[in-house]
């Protein structure tokens, strides 16, 4: 298979934590391409897009150099590489924090206790920037993997690594003391691709689709019955899209109310709706949402 010179090109992680959700996002917005593990590139049959599957560490540079127009990669990697790319959107997966952690029950309790200490990390650039902002002089030891074992080997006094559930830290008797970067998967672009009107139009079409998908995942569609007299109170509770849909029921004085509710408010909203007189509350997932 050959890359098509006119097509938009996007780099995604080949294998690892972001690979499956990235492919899932592309498929969920209707892009039709073949994918199997170990594949290096794929061509979309229904959109002028070629997808390259790469090591995540290489993605910012490929996008910076214009080898690909777009990339999906962790913010932690783009920041560490210091790549000159346009950061377009957060994609709502791959979230983690780059954190400084220290041995539990040790003498280091805040970042200012790191003065003169050794910190092991795979993120020397982000860590050094943080230390110099805080005017902390510490030795940064660059390690490419298994950073969490360095304090027990007396290679370092503290570590700076990605944390998601925190179980790796706990297993190694380490405690986080400072988050230095909150990260998630982001869509990045080669700045000159955005200056090309044809490519920019394609990028915008993809972004609208991605946003529609992310918004839908974060929103539920809710339907309920209520007495007409409760409508005003219910409307005040619903943080919906615009005004809710109201449908009269066969029973006099009763109505059905439909609305979209952001997931973050979901349980509070349901409890308050019940108190306001709503009954038979149905909640359904939304597949796509373009507002
Ligand atoms: O082969 P390639 O170079 O492409 O992949 P990789 O092995 O370098 O990266 P990979 O697949 O492990 O991670 C890809 C991206 O996922 C990272 O760059 C982050 O943006 C994101 N991500 C989200 C994470 C984590 N969560 C995460 N928890 N990346 C790594 N971890 C590791 C962390 O380094 C630590 O070892 O998981 C461990 C901690 O996890 P918890 O759950 O125990 O806290
Ligand atoms: Zn990597």
Short mmCIF file of C-alpha atoms and ligand atoms in Angstrom, two decimals:
data_model
loop_
_atom_site.label_atom_id
_atom_site.label_comp_id
_atom_site.label_asym_id
_atom_site.label_seq_id
_atom_site.Cartn_x
_atom_site.Cartn_y
_atom_site.Cartn_z
CA UNK A 1 0.00 0.00 0.00
CA UNK A 2 1.27 3.52 -0.82
CA UNK A 3 0.48 6.83 0.86
CA UNK A 4 -1.54 9.20 -1.31
CA UNK A 5 0.20 12.61 -1.61
CA UNK A 6 -3.12 14.52 -1.70
CA UNK A 7 -4.55 12.89 1.40
CA UNK A 8 -4.42 14.26 4.90
CA UNK A 9 -2.02 12.21 7.03
CA UNK A 10 -2.45 11.39 10.68
CA UNK A 11 -0.06 9.63 13.09
CA UNK A 12 -1.42 7.50 15.93
CA UNK A 13 0.29 5.19 18.41
CA UNK A 14 0.90 1.73 16.97
CA UNK A 15 0.85 -0.23 20.21
CA UNK A 16 0.26 0.82 23.80
CA UNK A 17 -2.24 2.64 25.95
CA UNK A 18 -3.38 5.18 23.37
CA UNK A 19 -3.51 2.81 20.38
CA UNK A 20 -6.90 1.25 20.98
CA UNK A 21 -8.77 4.41 22.07
CA UNK A 22 -7.26 6.35 19.13
CA UNK A 23 -8.39 3.72 16.61
CA UNK A 24 -11.74 3.54 18.44
CA UNK A 25 -12.21 7.30 18.07
CA UNK A 26 -11.40 7.23 14.34
CA UNK A 27 -13.76 4.30 13.74
CA UNK A 28 -16.53 5.83 15.84
CA UNK A 29 -16.62 8.94 13.64
CA UNK A 30 -17.35 6.78 10.63
CA UNK A 31 -13.85 6.42 9.13
CA UNK A 32 -13.59 3.14 7.28
CA UNK A 33 -10.11 1.55 7.25
CA UNK A 34 -8.50 -1.80 7.93
CA UNK A 35 -6.51 -2.16 11.09
CA UNK A 36 -4.62 -5.05 12.59
CA UNK A 37 -1.79 -5.16 15.11
CA UNK A 38 1.63 -4.51 13.62
CA UNK A 39 0.23 -2.55 10.70
CA UNK A 40 2.30 0.50 9.67
CA UNK A 41 -0.26 2.49 7.73
CA UNK A 42 -3.85 2.39 6.57
CA UNK A 43 -5.87 4.25 3.98
CA UNK A 44 -9.43 5.43 4.72
CA UNK A 45 -11.91 4.29 2.10
CA UNK A 46 -14.46 7.04 2.79
CA UNK A 47 -12.33 10.08 3.73
CA UNK A 48 -9.12 11.47 2.15
CA UNK A 49 -7.01 10.36 5.12
CA UNK A 50 -3.97 8.08 5.51
CA UNK A 51 -3.13 6.86 9.01
CA UNK A 52 0.43 6.07 10.12
CA UNK A 53 0.98 3.86 13.15
CA UNK A 54 4.10 4.93 15.09
CA UNK A 55 5.87 4.87 18.47
CA UNK A 56 4.24 7.62 20.51
CA UNK A 57 7.62 9.30 21.14
CA UNK A 58 8.07 9.89 17.39
CA UNK A 59 4.65 11.45 16.77
CA UNK A 60 5.37 15.09 17.82
CA UNK A 61 8.44 15.24 15.57
CA UNK A 62 6.64 13.71 12.58
CA UNK A 63 3.91 16.33 12.97
CA UNK A 64 6.39 19.17 13.55
CA UNK A 65 8.28 18.24 10.38
CA UNK A 66 5.09 17.89 8.34
CA UNK A 67 5.59 14.19 7.62
CA UNK A 68 2.03 13.93 8.90
CA UNK A 69 -0.49 16.77 9.15
CA UNK A 70 -2.08 15.51 12.36
CA UNK A 71 -1.21 13.33 15.31
CA UNK A 72 -2.89 11.86 18.36
CA UNK A 73 -0.48 11.69 21.31
CA UNK A 74 -0.27 12.34 25.04
CA UNK A 75 0.25 15.97 26.03
CA UNK A 76 3.11 14.66 28.22
CA UNK A 77 4.99 13.59 25.08
CA UNK A 78 4.45 16.80 23.06
CA UNK A 79 5.51 18.89 26.07
CA UNK A 80 8.58 16.75 26.71
CA UNK A 81 9.67 16.85 23.08
CA UNK A 82 9.07 20.62 22.91
CA UNK A 83 7.76 20.11 19.40
CA UNK A 84 6.59 23.11 17.38
CA UNK A 85 3.07 21.89 16.69
CA UNK A 86 -0.41 23.36 16.99
CA UNK A 87 -2.35 21.78 19.80
CA UNK A 88 -5.95 21.53 18.64
CA UNK A 89 -8.19 19.56 21.00
CA UNK A 90 -8.16 17.38 24.10
CA UNK A 91 -9.64 14.01 23.21
CA UNK A 92 -10.90 12.85 26.60
CA UNK A 93 -8.87 9.65 26.97
CA UNK A 94 -5.40 8.67 28.18
CA UNK A 95 -5.64 10.95 31.18
CA UNK A 96 -2.83 10.82 33.74
CA UNK A 97 -0.69 13.17 35.80
CA UNK A 98 3.05 13.66 35.65
CA UNK A 99 3.80 13.72 39.36
CA UNK A 100 6.72 13.91 41.74
CA UNK A 101 6.63 11.06 44.26
CA UNK A 102 8.83 10.24 47.24
CA UNK A 103 9.32 7.29 49.59
CA UNK A 104 6.56 7.17 52.23
CA UNK A 105 7.67 8.13 55.75
CA UNK A 106 10.83 9.78 54.35
CA UNK A 107 12.17 13.26 55.05
CA UNK A 108 10.96 14.81 51.76
CA UNK A 109 7.43 16.16 52.29
CA UNK A 110 7.19 19.06 49.83
CA UNK A 111 8.94 19.89 46.58
CA UNK A 112 11.12 22.42 48.42
CA UNK A 113 12.71 19.53 50.37
CA UNK A 114 14.09 18.33 46.99
CA UNK A 115 16.87 20.91 47.13
CA UNK A 116 20.17 19.06 46.45
CA UNK A 117 18.38 15.71 45.96
CA UNK A 118 18.31 13.28 43.01
CA UNK A 119 15.10 12.84 40.98
CA UNK A 120 14.76 10.01 38.44
CA UNK A 121 12.47 10.59 35.45
CA UNK A 122 11.78 9.90 31.78
CA UNK A 123 10.62 13.53 31.51
CA UNK A 124 13.82 15.55 32.11
CA UNK A 125 12.67 18.56 30.11
CA UNK A 126 9.32 19.08 31.86
CA UNK A 127 10.86 18.33 35.26
CA UNK A 128 13.80 20.72 34.76
CA UNK A 129 11.43 23.48 33.67
CA UNK A 130 9.33 22.92 36.81
CA UNK A 131 12.39 22.90 39.10
CA UNK A 132 13.81 26.08 37.62
CA UNK A 133 10.40 27.84 37.91
CA UNK A 134 10.35 26.91 41.60
CA UNK A 135 14.07 27.74 41.98
CA UNK A 136 14.83 24.26 43.28
CA UNK A 137 18.30 22.92 42.55
CA UNK A 138 18.08 19.16 42.26
CA UNK A 139 19.86 16.56 40.12
CA UNK A 140 17.69 15.19 37.32
CA UNK A 141 18.57 11.59 36.47
CA UNK A 142 17.17 10.49 33.11
CA UNK A 143 15.86 6.91 33.11
CA UNK A 144 13.95 5.39 30.20
CA UNK A 145 11.72 2.96 32.14
CA UNK A 146 10.84 1.45 35.56
CA UNK A 147 11.49 4.80 37.20
CA UNK A 148 9.50 3.70 40.25
CA UNK A 149 12.17 1.29 41.47
CA UNK A 150 15.02 3.84 41.53
CA UNK A 151 14.49 5.07 45.14
CA UNK A 152 14.64 1.50 46.51
CA UNK A 153 17.89 0.94 44.56
CA UNK A 154 19.24 4.21 46.01
CA UNK A 155 19.66 5.57 42.49
CA UNK A 156 17.35 8.49 43.31
CA UNK A 157 15.68 10.19 46.29
CA UNK A 158 12.46 10.92 44.41
CA UNK A 159 10.84 10.17 41.07
CA UNK A 160 8.83 12.11 38.53
CA UNK A 161 6.58 9.80 36.53
CA UNK A 162 3.10 9.36 35.08
CA UNK A 163 0.41 8.29 37.50
CA UNK A 164 -3.10 7.19 36.67
CA UNK A 165 -4.59 4.91 39.35
CA UNK A 166 -1.63 5.37 41.73
CA UNK A 167 -1.23 1.61 42.28
CA UNK A 168 2.34 1.50 40.87
CA UNK A 169 3.36 4.16 43.39
CA UNK A 170 1.67 2.32 46.27
CA UNK A 171 3.29 -0.98 45.27
CA UNK A 172 6.69 0.72 45.51
CA UNK A 173 5.91 2.52 48.77
CA UNK A 174 5.96 5.92 47.08
CA UNK A 175 3.65 8.88 47.71
CA UNK A 176 2.84 11.65 45.24
CA UNK A 177 3.67 15.13 46.58
CA UNK A 178 3.12 17.32 43.50
CA UNK A 179 1.40 17.11 40.11
CA UNK A 180 3.55 18.96 37.59
CA UNK A 181 1.49 18.30 34.45
CA UNK A 182 -2.04 17.02 33.88
CA UNK A 183 -2.11 15.11 30.63
CA UNK A 184 -4.48 13.42 28.22
CA UNK A 185 -4.48 12.47 24.55
CA UNK A 186 -4.48 15.54 22.32
CA UNK A 187 -4.94 16.20 18.62
CA UNK A 188 -1.90 18.04 17.29
CA UNK A 189 -1.32 19.55 13.85
CA UNK A 190 1.52 20.69 11.61
CA UNK A 191 1.04 24.51 11.61
CA UNK A 192 1.52 24.84 7.83
CA UNK A 193 -1.14 22.20 7.14
CA UNK A 194 -3.62 24.50 8.86
CA UNK A 195 -2.56 27.33 6.55
CA UNK A 196 -3.48 25.26 3.47
CA UNK A 197 -7.23 25.91 2.83
CA UNK A 198 -7.93 22.42 1.44
CA UNK A 199 -6.22 20.64 4.31
CA UNK A 200 -7.67 23.02 6.86
CA UNK A 201 -11.18 22.22 5.65
CA UNK A 202 -10.52 18.48 6.05
CA UNK A 203 -9.02 19.02 9.52
CA UNK A 204 -12.09 21.02 10.58
CA UNK A 205 -14.41 18.27 9.32
CA UNK A 206 -12.53 15.74 11.43
CA UNK A 207 -12.51 18.00 14.48
CA UNK A 208 -16.29 18.51 14.30
CA UNK A 209 -16.74 14.74 14.16
CA UNK A 210 -14.37 14.16 17.09
CA UNK A 211 -16.07 16.82 19.20
CA UNK A 212 -19.48 15.36 18.36
CA UNK A 213 -18.31 12.00 19.61
CA UNK A 214 -16.65 13.33 22.79
CA UNK A 215 -19.67 15.47 23.65
CA UNK A 216 -22.03 12.54 23.10
CA UNK A 217 -19.98 10.32 25.42
CA UNK A 218 -20.20 12.98 28.12
CA UNK A 219 -23.95 13.48 27.76
CA UNK A 220 -27.02 11.34 28.48
CA UNK A 221 -30.47 11.68 26.99
CA UNK A 222 -33.10 11.69 29.69
CA UNK A 223 -36.87 11.16 29.37
CA UNK A 224 -39.42 11.39 32.17
CA UNK A 225 -43.08 11.85 32.91
CA UNK A 226 -44.34 14.60 35.18
CA UNK A 227 -47.45 16.57 36.04
CA UNK A 228 -47.76 19.73 33.92
CA UNK A 229 -47.68 21.73 37.16
CA UNK A 230 -44.09 20.52 37.89
CA UNK A 231 -42.73 21.73 34.52
CA UNK A 232 -41.37 25.05 35.71
CA UNK A 233 -39.41 23.48 38.58
CA UNK A 234 -38.12 20.68 36.36
CA UNK A 235 -36.96 23.15 33.73
CA UNK A 236 -34.87 24.94 36.35
CA UNK A 237 -33.15 21.66 37.27
CA UNK A 238 -32.32 20.55 33.72
CA UNK A 239 -28.97 21.93 32.50
CA UNK A 240 -29.95 20.71 29.02
CA UNK A 241 -28.88 21.73 25.54
CA UNK A 242 -31.56 24.33 24.87
CA UNK A 243 -35.17 24.12 26.02
CA UNK A 244 -36.38 20.57 26.72
CA UNK A 245 -38.86 18.78 24.46
CA UNK A 246 -42.33 18.61 26.00
CA UNK A 247 -44.88 16.02 24.79
CA UNK A 248 -48.46 15.81 26.17
CA UNK A 249 -49.45 12.37 27.51
CA UNK A 250 -52.84 10.65 27.10
CA UNK A 251 -53.49 11.21 30.82
CA UNK A 252 -54.78 14.75 31.34
CA UNK A 253 -52.41 17.07 33.15
CA UNK A 254 -49.38 14.79 32.50
CA UNK A 255 -46.48 15.48 30.15
CA UNK A 256 -43.27 13.75 28.98
CA UNK A 257 -40.08 15.80 29.13
CA UNK A 258 -36.96 14.95 27.10
CA UNK A 259 -33.57 16.61 27.50
CA UNK A 260 -29.81 16.06 27.26
CA UNK A 261 -27.89 16.14 30.53
CA UNK A 262 -24.10 16.43 30.94
CA UNK A 263 -22.80 13.32 32.71
CA UNK A 264 -21.02 15.33 35.41
CA UNK A 265 -24.35 16.62 36.77
CA UNK A 266 -26.21 13.41 36.11
CA UNK A 267 -26.89 11.97 39.59
CA UNK A 268 -27.66 15.34 41.17
CA UNK A 269 -30.11 16.06 38.37
CA UNK A 270 -31.88 12.70 38.71
CA UNK A 271 -32.30 13.09 42.47
CA UNK A 272 -33.64 16.62 42.11
CA UNK A 273 -36.00 15.63 39.29
CA UNK A 274 -37.58 12.96 41.46
CA UNK A 275 -38.02 15.46 44.28
CA UNK A 276 -39.64 17.89 41.81
CA UNK A 277 -42.27 15.30 40.83
CA UNK A 278 -40.76 13.47 37.83
CA UNK A 279 -41.43 9.73 37.49
CA UNK A 280 -40.66 6.88 35.03
CA UNK A 281 -37.24 8.41 34.34
CA UNK A 282 -35.46 6.76 31.39
CA UNK A 283 -31.82 7.43 30.57
CA UNK A 284 -30.26 6.49 27.22
CA UNK A 285 -26.77 6.96 25.80
CA UNK A 286 -26.29 9.40 22.91
CA UNK A 287 -24.31 8.10 19.96
CA UNK A 288 -23.37 11.37 18.25
CA UNK A 289 -24.02 14.97 19.16
CA UNK A 290 -23.48 17.89 16.80
CA UNK A 291 -24.76 21.20 18.15
O1 LIG B 1 5.76 1.92 22.42
P1 LIG B 1 5.47 3.35 22.63
O2 LIG B 1 6.69 4.21 22.81
O3 LIG B 1 4.53 3.88 21.58
O4 LIG B 1 4.60 3.42 24.00
P2 LIG B 1 5.06 3.72 25.50
O5 LIG B 1 5.35 2.41 26.16
O6 LIG B 1 6.11 4.78 25.55
O7 LIG B 1 3.77 4.40 26.11
P3 LIG B 1 2.45 3.76 26.75
O8 LIG B 1 1.68 3.00 25.73
O9 LIG B 1 2.76 3.09 28.06
O10 LIG B 1 1.68 5.12 27.11
C1 LIG B 1 1.22 5.96 26.11
C2 LIG B 1 0.61 7.19 26.74
O11 LIG B 1 -0.48 6.82 27.60
C3 LIG B 1 1.50 7.99 27.67
O12 LIG B 1 2.42 8.82 26.96
C4 LIG B 1 0.48 8.82 28.44
O13 LIG B 1 0.07 9.94 27.66
C5 LIG B 1 -0.72 7.86 28.55
N1 LIG B 1 -0.85 7.26 29.90
C6 LIG B 1 -1.98 7.35 30.65
C7 LIG B 1 0.05 6.56 30.60
C8 LIG B 1 -0.52 6.22 31.82
N2 LIG B 1 -1.79 6.71 31.82
C9 LIG B 1 0.21 5.44 32.78
N3 LIG B 1 -0.31 5.16 33.86
N4 LIG B 1 1.32 6.15 30.31
C10 LIG B 1 2.01 5.42 31.20
N5 LIG B 1 1.50 5.05 32.43
C11 LIG B 1 2.40 4.21 33.31
C12 LIG B 1 3.31 5.05 34.21
O14 LIG B 1 4.50 5.41 33.51
C13 LIG B 1 3.58 4.08 35.36
O15 LIG B 1 4.58 3.16 35.02
O16 LIG B 1 1.64 3.42 34.18
C14 LIG B 1 2.26 3.34 35.47
C15 LIG B 1 1.42 4.03 36.51
O17 LIG B 1 0.07 3.65 36.39
P4 LIG B 1 -0.84 3.51 37.69
O18 LIG B 1 -2.20 3.21 37.18
O19 LIG B 1 -0.30 2.39 38.52
O20 LIG B 1 -0.79 4.83 38.42
ZN1 LIG B 2 6.89 5.78 24.10
#
